Tab-separated table of C-alpha atoms in Angstrom:
chain	number	residue	atom	x	y	z
A	7	GLY	CA	0.000	0.000	0.000
A	8	GLU	CA	0.882	3.687	-0.053
A	9	ASN	CA	3.478	5.013	2.376
A	10	VAL	CA	4.123	8.724	2.905
A	11	GLU	CA	7.312	9.941	4.583
A	12	GLN	CA	7.537	13.554	5.772
A	13	HIS	CA	10.613	15.554	6.809
A	14	PRO	CA	11.587	17.255	8.991
A	15	SER	CA	9.458	16.412	12.007
A	16	THR	CA	10.247	19.814	13.550
A	17	LEU	CA	11.325	23.012	11.833
A	18	SER	CA	12.195	26.398	13.328
A	19	VAL	CA	12.660	29.433	11.092
A	20	GLN	CA	13.123	33.119	11.741
A	21	GLU	CA	10.093	35.273	11.010
A	22	GLY	CA	10.343	36.511	7.441
A	23	ASP	CA	12.462	33.583	6.265
A	24	SER	CA	11.240	30.700	4.107
A	25	ALA	CA	10.235	27.226	5.262
A	26	VAL	CA	10.343	24.033	3.203
A	27	ILE	CA	8.733	20.719	4.133
A	28	LYS	CA	9.337	17.619	2.038
A	29	CYS	CA	7.351	14.438	1.491
A	30	THR	CA	7.965	11.250	-0.450
A	31	TYR	CA	5.407	8.667	-1.472
A	32	SER	CA	5.698	5.056	-2.576
A	33	ASP	CA	2.702	4.403	-4.848
A	34	SER	CA	3.414	5.682	-8.356
A	35	ALA	CA	-0.343	5.607	-9.057
A	36	SER	CA	-1.026	8.338	-6.479
A	37	ASN	CA	-2.422	11.377	-8.216
A	38	TYR	CA	-3.592	13.838	-5.567
A	39	PHE	CA	-1.376	15.514	-2.968
A	40	PRO	CA	-2.996	17.832	-0.420
A	41	TRP	CA	-1.380	19.748	2.430
A	42	TYR	CA	-3.224	20.364	5.689
A	43	LYS	CA	-2.454	22.815	8.481
A	44	GLN	CA	-3.423	22.039	12.052
A	45	GLU	CA	-3.165	24.723	14.698
A	46	LEU	CA	-2.875	23.661	18.318
A	47	GLY	CA	-6.098	22.059	19.536
A	48	LYS	CA	-7.854	22.660	16.225
A	49	ARG	CA	-8.966	20.504	13.333
A	50	PRO	CA	-6.818	20.035	10.188
A	51	GLN	CA	-7.655	22.382	7.322
A	52	LEU	CA	-6.618	22.205	3.687
A	53	ILE	CA	-4.187	24.944	2.665
A	54	ILE	CA	-3.149	23.838	-0.808
A	55	ASP	CA	-3.255	20.777	-3.028
A	56	ILE	CA	-1.750	19.601	-6.293
A	57	ARG	CA	-2.743	16.979	-8.806
A	58	SER	CA	-0.361	14.754	-10.724
A	59	ASN	CA	-0.794	16.568	-14.025
A	60	VAL	CA	0.735	19.747	-12.556
A	61	GLY	CA	4.344	20.356	-11.464
A	62	GLU	CA	3.835	23.441	-9.323
A	63	LYS	CA	1.019	25.439	-7.755
A	64	LYS	CA	1.159	28.707	-5.888
A	65	ASP	CA	-1.256	30.563	-3.642
A	66	GLN	CA	0.126	33.841	-2.258
A	67	ARG	CA	2.957	32.894	0.147
A	68	ILE	CA	2.413	29.147	-0.200
A	69	ALA	CA	3.601	26.946	-3.047
A	70	VAL	CA	3.749	23.221	-3.639
A	71	THR	CA	6.000	21.399	-6.115
A	72	LEU	CA	5.629	17.836	-7.357
A	73	ASN	CA	8.256	15.587	-8.907
A	74	LYS	CA	6.445	12.478	-10.145
A	75	THR	CA	9.595	10.775	-11.374
A	76	ALA	CA	11.247	11.006	-7.968
A	77	LYS	CA	7.906	10.571	-6.157
A	78	HIS	CA	8.335	13.550	-3.900
A	79	PHE	CA	6.510	16.807	-3.284
A	80	SER	CA	7.296	19.832	-1.169
A	81	LEU	CA	5.560	22.716	0.577
A	82	HIS	CA	7.208	26.125	0.437
A	83	ILE	CA	6.158	28.999	2.693
A	84	THR	CA	7.788	32.353	2.001
A	85	GLU	CA	7.942	35.451	4.230
A	86	THR	CA	6.863	33.405	7.225
A	87	GLN	CA	4.664	35.033	9.851
A	88	PRO	CA	3.830	34.096	13.453
A	89	GLU	CA	0.438	32.727	12.382
A	90	ASP	CA	2.233	30.150	10.228
A	91	SER	CA	3.228	28.321	13.416
A	92	ALA	CA	1.335	25.007	13.305
A	93	VAL	CA	1.667	21.348	12.360
A	94	TYR	CA	1.618	20.669	8.625
A	95	PHE	CA	0.604	17.337	7.124
A	96	CYS	CA	1.186	16.128	3.611
A	97	ALA	CA	-0.936	13.363	2.112
A	98	ALA	CA	-1.165	11.239	-0.999
A	99	SER	CA	-4.110	9.461	-2.544
A	100	ARG	CA	-5.265	7.801	-5.736
A	101	LYS	CA	-8.689	7.348	-7.228
A	102	ASN	CA	-9.053	3.602	-7.500
A	103	ARG	CA	-11.012	0.659	-6.220
A	104	ASP	CA	-9.783	1.477	-2.731
A	105	ASP	CA	-10.318	5.179	-2.169
A	106	LYS	CA	-7.780	5.859	0.548
A	107	ILE	CA	-5.730	8.881	1.515
A	108	ILE	CA	-2.518	8.384	3.485
A	109	PHE	CA	-1.084	11.156	5.653
A	110	GLY	CA	2.502	11.865	6.623
A	111	LYS	CA	3.373	12.131	10.307
A	112	GLY	CA	3.459	15.905	10.265
A	113	THR	CA	5.964	18.738	10.649
A	114	ARG	CA	5.758	21.093	13.596
A	115	LEU	CA	6.741	24.540	12.294
A	116	HIS	CA	7.888	27.176	14.784
A	117	ILE	CA	8.234	30.773	13.619
A	118	LEU	CA	10.807	32.548	15.775
A	119	PRO	CA	10.433	36.298	16.488
B	15	ASN	CA	-24.135	25.061	7.093
B	16	ALA	CA	-22.786	23.515	10.275
B	17	GLY	CA	-20.287	21.504	8.237
B	18	VAL	CA	-19.041	18.389	10.036
B	19	THR	CA	-20.141	17.979	13.634
B	20	GLN	CA	-18.946	15.461	16.203
B	21	THR	CA	-20.195	14.469	19.634
B	22	PRO	CA	-19.070	14.177	22.326
B	23	LYS	CA	-16.069	16.540	22.512
B	24	PHE	CA	-14.481	14.657	25.398
B	25	ARG	CA	-15.037	11.243	26.933
B	26	ILE	CA	-13.357	9.071	29.528
B	27	LEU	CA	-13.991	5.341	29.283
B	28	LYS	CA	-13.016	2.471	31.507
B	29	ILE	CA	-11.290	-0.536	29.980
B	30	GLY	CA	-13.872	-2.876	28.480
B	31	GLN	CA	-16.620	-0.273	28.112
B	32	SER	CA	-18.218	0.512	24.762
B	33	MET	CA	-19.304	3.755	23.171
B	34	THR	CA	-20.353	5.338	19.907
B	35	LEU	CA	-18.764	8.494	18.521
B	36	GLN	CA	-21.259	10.453	16.479
B	37	CYS	CA	-20.465	12.273	13.234
B	38	ALA	CA	-22.820	14.186	10.970
B	39	GLN	CA	-22.394	16.431	7.940
B	40	ASP	CA	-24.888	18.704	6.209
B	41	MET	CA	-22.987	19.279	2.955
B	42	ASN	CA	-24.528	16.293	1.124
B	43	HIS	CA	-21.087	14.711	0.824
B	44	ASN	CA	-20.910	11.092	-0.276
B	45	TYR	CA	-17.490	10.369	1.204
B	46	MET	CA	-16.935	10.199	4.951
B	47	TYR	CA	-13.916	9.139	6.991
B	48	TRP	CA	-12.827	8.378	10.524
B	49	TYR	CA	-9.265	9.105	11.645
B	50	ARG	CA	-7.399	8.798	14.880
B	51	GLN	CA	-4.553	11.100	15.838
B	52	ASP	CA	-2.222	9.987	18.589
B	53	PRO	CA	-0.139	12.638	20.426
B	54	GLY	CA	2.537	14.076	18.155
B	55	MET	CA	1.533	11.798	15.316
B	56	GLY	CA	-0.240	12.057	12.014
B	57	LEU	CA	-3.709	10.940	11.042
B	58	LYS	CA	-4.442	7.255	10.692
B	59	LEU	CA	-7.487	6.197	8.693
B	60	ILE	CA	-9.778	3.850	10.634
B	61	TYR	CA	-12.757	3.394	8.310
B	62	TYR	CA	-14.249	5.214	5.388
B	63	SER	CA	-17.459	5.238	3.367
B	64	VAL	CA	-18.063	6.188	-0.253
B	65	GLY	CA	-21.807	6.402	0.179
B	66	ALA	CA	-24.793	5.261	2.212
B	67	GLY	CA	-24.691	1.535	2.821
B	68	ILE	CA	-21.005	1.198	1.857
B	69	THR	CA	-18.102	1.070	4.304
B	70	ASP	CA	-14.526	-0.126	4.072
B	71	LYS	CA	-11.508	-0.583	6.304
B	72	GLY	CA	-8.667	1.884	6.503
B	73	GLU	CA	-5.196	1.448	7.990
B	74	VAL	CA	-6.171	0.720	11.615
B	75	PRO	CA	-9.708	-0.788	11.769
B	76	ASN	CA	-9.209	-3.317	14.588
B	77	GLY	CA	-11.386	-2.613	17.625
B	78	TYR	CA	-13.801	-0.373	15.733
B	79	ASN	CA	-16.971	-0.694	13.701
B	80	VAL	CA	-18.922	1.731	11.545
B	81	SER	CA	-22.231	1.987	9.782
B	82	ARG	CA	-23.577	4.351	7.144
B	83	SER	CA	-27.352	4.108	6.990
B	84	THR	CA	-27.799	7.701	5.763
B	85	THR	CA	-25.704	10.139	3.736
B	86	GLU	CA	-25.487	12.513	6.705
B	87	ASP	CA	-24.381	10.229	9.544
B	88	PHE	CA	-21.319	8.051	10.043
B	89	PRO	CA	-21.054	6.778	13.644
B	90	LEU	CA	-17.948	4.992	14.932
B	91	ARG	CA	-18.450	2.229	17.479
B	92	LEU	CA	-15.785	1.166	19.993
B	93	GLU	CA	-16.358	-2.232	21.535
B	94	LEU	CA	-14.363	-3.324	24.592
B	95	ALA	CA	-12.304	-0.136	24.910
B	96	ALA	CA	-8.550	-0.551	25.478
B	97	PRO	CA	-5.906	1.987	26.632
B	98	SER	CA	-4.383	1.815	23.130
B	99	GLN	CA	-7.536	3.518	21.847
B	100	THR	CA	-6.769	6.682	23.792
B	101	SER	CA	-6.564	9.270	21.040
B	102	VAL	CA	-8.237	12.193	19.344
B	103	TYR	CA	-10.777	11.040	16.776
B	104	PHE	CA	-11.589	13.142	13.741
B	105	CYS	CA	-14.441	12.601	11.348
B	106	ALA	CA	-14.189	14.107	7.861
B	107	SER	CA	-16.195	14.309	4.678
B	108	SER	CA	-15.506	15.158	1.058
B	109	GLY	CA	-17.530	15.800	-2.063
B	110	THR	CA	-18.193	14.018	-5.311
B	111	SER	CA	-14.532	13.505	-6.197
B	112	GLY	CA	-13.997	11.744	-2.888
B	113	ILE	CA	-10.345	11.488	-1.998
B	114	LEU	CA	-9.471	13.853	-4.812
B	115	ASP	CA	-11.376	16.608	-3.035
B	116	GLU	CA	-10.738	18.692	0.050
B	117	GLN	CA	-11.587	16.861	3.254
B	118	TYR	CA	-13.616	18.853	5.770
B	119	PHE	CA	-12.822	17.812	9.300
B	120	GLY	CA	-15.009	17.892	12.367
B	121	PRO	CA	-13.743	19.424	15.643
B	122	GLY	CA	-12.626	16.081	17.035
B	123	THR	CA	-13.449	13.865	20.026
B	124	ARG	CA	-10.774	13.453	22.694
B	125	LEU	CA	-11.098	9.947	24.151
B	126	THR	CA	-9.228	8.623	27.166
B	127	VAL	CA	-9.412	4.950	28.145
B	128	THR	CA	-8.222	4.151	31.676
């Protein structure tokens, strides 16, 4: 089955700097890759997603890149702000007989003042 | 729209007790999911449903059961609770593209088994 590895588990960056979180997946048939943000004590919420027919997608300060050949995708946050502090989860899924989505273990991002 | 709602918010169970976690959505979503999130860990899929009357196992189904008699409701049943089931449980739903769509999560149920 699908396996999603996420790195690093913890990341601290200075406010204003960029943050990058990386994920790899094992199932070459996976074709949808969402990223969720979970603030402390809150529910996960989708921040950006990318489908396998696209190499990059950007939404203001957030961007995601996908390398299908290498089976890895990354989240990039530029000009980080205190409200970016949270846990970020990547996920991978494929539309098939078994409709499952597999999450990475998460990255705790700390934005330092 | 209330979105995805879950009850209760908190619960303490004794070992061997049973309970049902309730989940409802008012977005007419076909796909619904149950996850557990252990401290400092990611989300593990317990069960999911692609429509009323259809359920299937996820990554960690042992010790749980589900039913989907209506589009709106997707209750999760714990039989013979064990300490290993201490976790935060999230219900989620997604639209017609299922796992290729955004998942909307409920607020979670924090369960402690002692």
